[in-house]
Amino acid sequence: MLAQNTSKNAVDYLNQGLQSVQSGKVQDAIAAFGKAAQLDPTLAPAHYNLGLALRQAGQLQPAADAFYRATQADPKFALAYANLGGALLEGRNLQQANDYLQRALEIDPQLGVAHYNLGLVKQEQRDWEKAIASFKKAIEYSKNAPEPAYHLGMCYLQQGKIDKAKDAFSKAVKINPKYPEAHYSLGSVLYNQGKLQEALEAFRKSAQANSSYPNAYYGAGLVFIQLKQYADATKVLQSARDLYKAQNHLEWVSKTEQLLQQIQKMNYQPR
């Protein structure tokens, strides 16, 4: 009788934690999931959701530990292996991440997030072919996720397959029109192909998706320089510089400063 009560209390805490997550109270969720896992160490969803909450709070090692305990409680819990792999990837443990992701896919070969995380591991290892294969699988099994298409595009860029990269970025922004990095990458490809108005439109969409994303303004600045619209170029590049400064990207601050100085020279050349 006592064991049954303990289990019920653990499930109560699990549900309380899930409600806290929905309310955006991550620390409360961590406490509740921790209590649930403590009361019933065999309750895999308690460990798993604790891992998700810890990862959201940026606590990678405790998150990985929680996902690992979820796999111990339920050795067939494919999502727990997939997220354990993801946490280890963020912590730069690529070989361990790879092993757990392979385990996730042995259990569930159609688990999109495991294919995606495995693609990220291969991308980090600069194994473009294997990364591309994994991202394609992730796209197949996670049709509503834009990230696999974006990363697929980045791998194609590394291989110099520009048109394939462009198609992949286009796919990403079609799935999520508010994806700043994908709009920016699409804009960069278009810019390099000399399609300046299309590039400018992509950079605008990037800035609309995230007004604090400096690359969007930097890209727009490059287009305006090509179009000899120096006042517009100055305006967006100053925005880029200030954002880079605020985000401590000092190398990009100096690159942007150099462009602004070049514009001043171009602008004041005798006609």
Tab-separated table of C-alpha atoms in Angstrom:
chain	number	residue	atom	x	y	z
A	1	MET	CA	0.000	0.000	0.000
A	2	LEU	CA	2.805	2.336	0.971
A	3	ALA	CA	4.617	1.865	-2.379
A	4	GLN	CA	1.429	2.742	-4.280
A	5	ASN	CA	1.070	5.988	-2.309
A	6	THR	CA	4.679	6.896	-2.995
A	7	SER	CA	4.131	6.375	-6.736
A	8	LYS	CA	1.003	8.490	-6.704
A	9	ASN	CA	2.857	11.326	-4.972
A	10	ALA	CA	5.648	11.096	-7.519
A	11	VAL	CA	3.128	11.383	-10.381
A	12	ASP	CA	1.511	14.353	-8.612
A	13	TYR	CA	4.898	16.109	-8.538
A	14	LEU	CA	5.486	15.159	-12.181
A	15	ASN	CA	2.175	16.782	-13.166
A	16	GLN	CA	2.933	19.814	-11.008
A	17	GLY	CA	6.260	20.166	-12.833
A	18	LEU	CA	4.563	19.965	-16.236
A	19	GLN	CA	2.153	22.746	-15.185
A	20	SER	CA	5.111	24.880	-14.041
A	21	VAL	CA	6.780	24.391	-17.459
A	22	GLN	CA	3.598	25.578	-19.195
A	23	SER	CA	3.556	28.668	-16.932
A	24	GLY	CA	7.215	29.377	-17.774
A	25	LYS	CA	8.369	28.697	-14.186
A	26	VAL	CA	11.440	26.611	-14.985
A	27	GLN	CA	12.992	26.615	-11.487
A	28	ASP	CA	9.690	25.461	-9.938
A	29	ALA	CA	9.511	22.724	-12.590
A	30	ILE	CA	13.067	21.586	-11.781
A	31	ALA	CA	12.171	21.335	-8.086
A	32	ALA	CA	8.955	19.386	-8.790
A	33	PHE	CA	10.537	16.954	-11.283
A	34	GLY	CA	13.453	16.445	-8.871
A	35	LYS	CA	11.021	15.572	-6.086
A	36	ALA	CA	9.111	13.171	-8.370
A	37	ALA	CA	12.348	11.415	-9.394
A	38	GLN	CA	13.485	11.200	-5.773
A	39	LEU	CA	10.169	9.664	-4.641
A	40	ASP	CA	10.107	7.144	-7.501
A	41	PRO	CA	13.498	6.586	-9.152
A	42	THR	CA	11.846	4.191	-11.655
A	43	LEU	CA	9.584	6.973	-13.039
A	44	ALA	CA	11.437	7.655	-16.324
A	45	PRO	CA	9.285	10.680	-17.373
A	46	ALA	CA	10.302	12.473	-14.140
A	47	HIS	CA	14.014	12.142	-14.966
A	48	TYR	CA	13.368	12.999	-18.618
A	49	ASN	CA	11.378	16.174	-17.902
A	50	LEU	CA	13.927	17.173	-15.259
A	51	GLY	CA	16.547	16.897	-18.006
A	52	LEU	CA	14.530	19.091	-20.371
A	53	ALA	CA	14.003	21.753	-17.680
A	54	LEU	CA	17.673	21.735	-16.631
A	55	ARG	CA	18.758	22.052	-20.257
A	56	GLN	CA	16.390	24.992	-20.709
A	57	ALA	CA	18.040	26.585	-17.664
A	58	GLY	CA	21.459	26.085	-19.293
A	59	GLN	CA	22.608	23.419	-16.809
A	60	LEU	CA	24.063	20.975	-19.332
A	61	GLN	CA	25.829	18.465	-17.094
A	62	PRO	CA	22.907	18.020	-14.643
A	63	ALA	CA	20.598	17.748	-17.697
A	64	ALA	CA	22.762	15.001	-19.189
A	65	ASP	CA	22.760	13.181	-15.828
A	66	ALA	CA	18.948	13.365	-15.670
A	67	PHE	CA	18.530	12.061	-19.235
A	68	TYR	CA	20.959	9.244	-18.408
A	69	ARG	CA	18.853	8.288	-15.353
A	70	ALA	CA	15.767	8.280	-17.613
A	71	THR	CA	17.468	5.730	-19.891
A	72	GLN	CA	18.356	3.627	-16.829
A	73	ALA	CA	14.734	3.705	-15.641
A	74	ASP	CA	13.472	2.830	-19.137
A	75	PRO	CA	16.142	1.351	-21.447
A	76	LYS	CA	13.776	1.669	-24.448
A	77	PHE	CA	13.186	5.433	-23.986
A	78	ALA	CA	14.463	6.634	-27.401
A	79	LEU	CA	13.732	10.343	-26.768
A	80	ALA	CA	15.779	10.244	-23.565
A	81	TYR	CA	18.779	8.867	-25.502
A	82	ALA	CA	18.240	11.522	-28.210
A	83	ASN	CA	18.224	14.350	-25.656
A	84	LEU	CA	21.147	12.848	-23.742
A	85	GLY	CA	23.030	12.956	-27.041
A	86	GLY	CA	21.923	16.561	-27.589
A	87	ALA	CA	23.107	17.661	-24.125
A	88	LEU	CA	26.470	15.914	-24.595
A	89	LEU	CA	26.811	17.568	-28.013
A	90	GLU	CA	26.283	21.004	-26.441
A	91	GLY	CA	28.920	20.047	-23.876
A	92	ARG	CA	31.277	19.133	-26.778
A	93	ASN	CA	31.399	15.400	-25.896
A	94	LEU	CA	30.995	14.392	-29.522
A	95	GLN	CA	31.916	10.706	-29.328
A	96	GLN	CA	29.603	10.004	-26.378
A	97	ALA	CA	26.856	12.046	-28.044
A	98	ASN	CA	27.270	9.977	-31.202
A	99	ASP	CA	26.978	6.682	-29.279
A	100	TYR	CA	23.763	7.629	-27.461
A	101	LEU	CA	22.180	9.020	-30.638
A	102	GLN	CA	22.947	5.770	-32.455
A	103	ARG	CA	21.245	3.952	-29.559
A	104	ALA	CA	18.174	6.214	-29.910
A	105	LEU	CA	17.959	5.336	-33.606
A	106	GLU	CA	18.336	1.612	-32.951
A	107	ILE	CA	15.230	1.866	-30.743
A	108	ASP	CA	13.312	4.220	-33.047
A	109	PRO	CA	14.764	4.621	-36.584
A	110	GLN	CA	12.149	7.308	-37.373
A	111	LEU	CA	12.987	9.648	-34.475
A	112	GLY	CA	13.582	12.965	-36.241
A	113	VAL	CA	15.301	14.729	-33.317
A	114	ALA	CA	17.872	11.911	-33.044
A	115	HIS	CA	18.701	12.196	-36.769
A	116	TYR	CA	18.934	15.997	-36.336
A	117	ASN	CA	21.267	15.812	-33.321
A	118	LEU	CA	23.387	13.197	-35.087
A	119	GLY	CA	23.609	15.582	-38.055
A	120	LEU	CA	24.875	18.310	-35.696
A	121	VAL	CA	27.541	15.918	-34.349
A	122	LYS	CA	28.706	15.101	-37.896
A	123	GLN	CA	28.609	18.809	-38.820
A	124	GLU	CA	30.869	19.590	-35.832
A	125	GLN	CA	33.217	16.848	-37.057
A	126	ARG	CA	33.128	18.412	-40.542
A	127	ASP	CA	31.848	15.120	-41.983
A	128	TRP	CA	29.577	16.882	-44.467
A	129	GLU	CA	28.285	13.781	-46.283
A	130	LYS	CA	27.135	12.030	-43.098
A	131	ALA	CA	25.722	15.291	-41.730
A	132	ILE	CA	23.731	15.808	-44.939
A	133	ALA	CA	22.380	12.227	-44.772
A	134	SER	CA	21.256	12.763	-41.150
A	135	PHE	CA	19.640	16.152	-41.820
A	136	LYS	CA	17.736	14.686	-44.795
A	137	LYS	CA	16.380	11.945	-42.500
A	138	ALA	CA	15.478	14.582	-39.892
A	139	ILE	CA	13.548	16.543	-42.544
A	140	GLU	CA	11.731	13.356	-43.557
A	141	TYR	CA	10.648	12.479	-40.007
A	142	SER	CA	10.254	15.999	-38.487
A	143	LYS	CA	8.438	17.807	-41.275
A	144	ASN	CA	7.548	20.865	-39.157
A	145	ALA	CA	11.062	21.522	-37.842
A	146	PRO	CA	12.965	24.205	-39.828
A	147	GLU	CA	16.381	23.593	-38.220
A	148	PRO	CA	17.365	20.448	-40.172
A	149	ALA	CA	16.791	22.278	-43.484
A	150	TYR	CA	18.891	25.242	-42.287
A	151	HIS	CA	21.793	23.035	-41.208
A	152	LEU	CA	21.498	21.037	-44.427
A	153	GLY	CA	21.995	24.336	-46.270
A	154	MET	CA	25.062	25.159	-44.189
A	155	CYS	CA	26.605	21.772	-45.082
A	156	TYR	CA	25.902	22.307	-48.786
A	157	LEU	CA	27.632	25.714	-48.545
A	158	GLN	CA	30.709	23.968	-47.122
A	159	GLN	CA	30.673	21.689	-50.175
A	160	GLY	CA	30.241	24.634	-52.545
A	161	LYS	CA	26.804	23.354	-53.670
A	162	ILE	CA	25.251	26.820	-53.767
A	163	ASP	CA	21.927	26.030	-55.449
A	164	LYS	CA	21.243	23.127	-53.100
A	165	ALA	CA	22.090	25.397	-50.150
A	166	LYS	CA	19.688	28.042	-51.457
A	167	ASP	CA	16.898	25.459	-51.778
A	168	ALA	CA	17.519	24.234	-48.230
A	169	PHE	CA	17.445	27.779	-46.756
A	170	SER	CA	14.266	28.506	-48.727
A	171	LYS	CA	12.711	25.364	-47.248
A	172	ALA	CA	13.688	26.443	-43.719
A	173	VAL	CA	12.053	29.886	-44.031
A	174	LYS	CA	8.980	28.343	-45.631
A	175	ILE	CA	8.522	26.138	-42.545
A	176	ASN	CA	9.312	29.048	-40.192
A	177	PRO	CA	9.067	32.522	-41.757
A	178	LYS	CA	10.544	33.999	-38.529
A	179	TYR	CA	13.924	32.222	-38.738
A	180	PRO	CA	16.538	35.023	-38.784
A	181	GLU	CA	19.637	32.878	-39.462
A	182	ALA	CA	17.979	31.100	-42.391
A	183	HIS	CA	16.822	34.387	-43.985
A	184	TYR	CA	20.333	35.793	-43.499
A	185	SER	CA	22.007	32.747	-45.060
A	186	LEU	CA	19.593	32.868	-47.989
A	187	GLY	CA	20.380	36.571	-48.370
A	188	SER	CA	24.133	35.875	-48.356
A	189	VAL	CA	23.765	33.334	-51.175
A	190	LEU	CA	21.633	35.760	-53.208
A	191	TYR	CA	24.113	38.593	-52.552
A	192	ASN	CA	27.002	36.457	-53.804
A	193	GLN	CA	24.961	35.646	-56.923
A	194	GLY	CA	24.524	39.385	-57.577
A	195	LYS	CA	20.749	39.267	-56.899
A	196	LEU	CA	20.865	42.404	-54.807
A	197	GLN	CA	17.161	43.247	-54.424
A	198	GLU	CA	16.295	39.643	-53.489
A	199	ALA	CA	19.209	39.613	-51.046
A	200	LEU	CA	18.040	42.884	-49.485
A	201	GLU	CA	14.546	41.442	-49.040
A	202	ALA	CA	15.996	38.361	-47.303
A	203	PHE	CA	18.099	40.541	-44.959
A	204	ARG	CA	14.998	42.663	-44.182
A	205	LYS	CA	13.056	39.518	-43.271
A	206	SER	CA	15.958	38.415	-41.093
A	207	ALA	CA	15.862	41.712	-39.171
A	208	GLN	CA	12.065	41.526	-38.901
A	209	ALA	CA	12.345	38.018	-37.439
A	210	ASN	CA	14.856	39.229	-34.819
A	211	SER	CA	15.566	42.946	-34.554
A	212	SER	CA	18.630	42.197	-32.364
A	213	TYR	CA	20.331	40.025	-35.006
A	214	PRO	CA	23.299	42.127	-36.198
A	215	ASN	CA	24.169	40.024	-39.286
A	216	ALA	CA	20.875	41.053	-40.898
A	217	TYR	CA	21.867	44.737	-40.786
A	218	TYR	CA	25.423	43.977	-41.849
A	219	GLY	CA	24.153	42.067	-44.897
A	220	ALA	CA	21.780	44.897	-45.802
A	221	GLY	CA	24.698	47.314	-45.507
A	222	LEU	CA	26.716	45.325	-48.052
A	223	VAL	CA	23.783	45.460	-50.489
A	224	PHE	CA	23.316	49.218	-50.039
A	225	ILE	CA	27.043	49.766	-50.707
A	226	GLN	CA	26.713	47.822	-53.991
A	227	LEU	CA	23.661	49.927	-54.861
A	228	LYS	CA	25.670	53.086	-53.977
A	229	GLN	CA	22.958	54.022	-51.431
A	230	TYR	CA	25.521	55.208	-48.909
A	231	ALA	CA	23.187	56.940	-46.459
A	232	ASP	CA	21.119	53.771	-46.094
A	233	ALA	CA	24.289	51.695	-45.823
A	234	THR	CA	25.634	53.922	-43.045
A	235	LYS	CA	22.375	53.698	-41.104
A	236	VAL	CA	22.112	49.880	-41.108
A	237	LEU	CA	25.837	49.344	-40.535
A	238	GLN	CA	25.734	51.631	-37.485
A	239	SER	CA	22.889	49.450	-36.167
A	240	ALA	CA	24.975	46.339	-36.886
A	241	ARG	CA	28.029	47.813	-35.143
A	242	ASP	CA	26.040	48.768	-32.012
A	243	LEU	CA	24.467	45.292	-31.807
A	244	TYR	CA	27.829	43.569	-32.313
A	245	LYS	CA	29.252	45.779	-29.543
A	246	ALA	CA	26.363	45.001	-27.179
A	247	GLN	CA	26.773	41.266	-27.877
A	248	ASN	CA	30.571	41.450	-27.482
A	249	HIS	CA	31.422	40.321	-31.042
A	250	LEU	CA	34.484	42.547	-31.143
A	251	GLU	CA	35.940	41.177	-34.391
A	252	TRP	CA	32.698	42.117	-36.161
A	253	VAL	CA	32.666	45.539	-34.515
A	254	SER	CA	36.000	46.325	-36.183
A	255	LYS	CA	34.903	44.845	-39.549
A	256	THR	CA	31.814	47.042	-39.485
A	257	GLU	CA	33.859	50.107	-38.459
A	258	GLN	CA	36.153	49.520	-41.466
A	259	LEU	CA	33.146	49.390	-43.806
A	260	LEU	CA	31.763	52.614	-42.333
A	261	GLN	CA	35.133	54.315	-42.923
A	262	GLN	CA	35.190	53.071	-46.524
A	263	ILE	CA	31.707	54.516	-47.062
A	264	GLN	CA	32.863	57.902	-45.771
A	265	LYS	CA	35.689	57.880	-48.306
A	266	MET	CA	33.401	56.798	-51.164
A	267	ASN	CA	30.804	59.327	-50.181
A	268	TYR	CA	33.149	62.273	-50.182
A	269	GLN	CA	35.027	61.567	-53.392
A	270	PRO	CA	34.776	64.533	-55.768
A	271	ARG	CA	32.047	63.858	-58.341
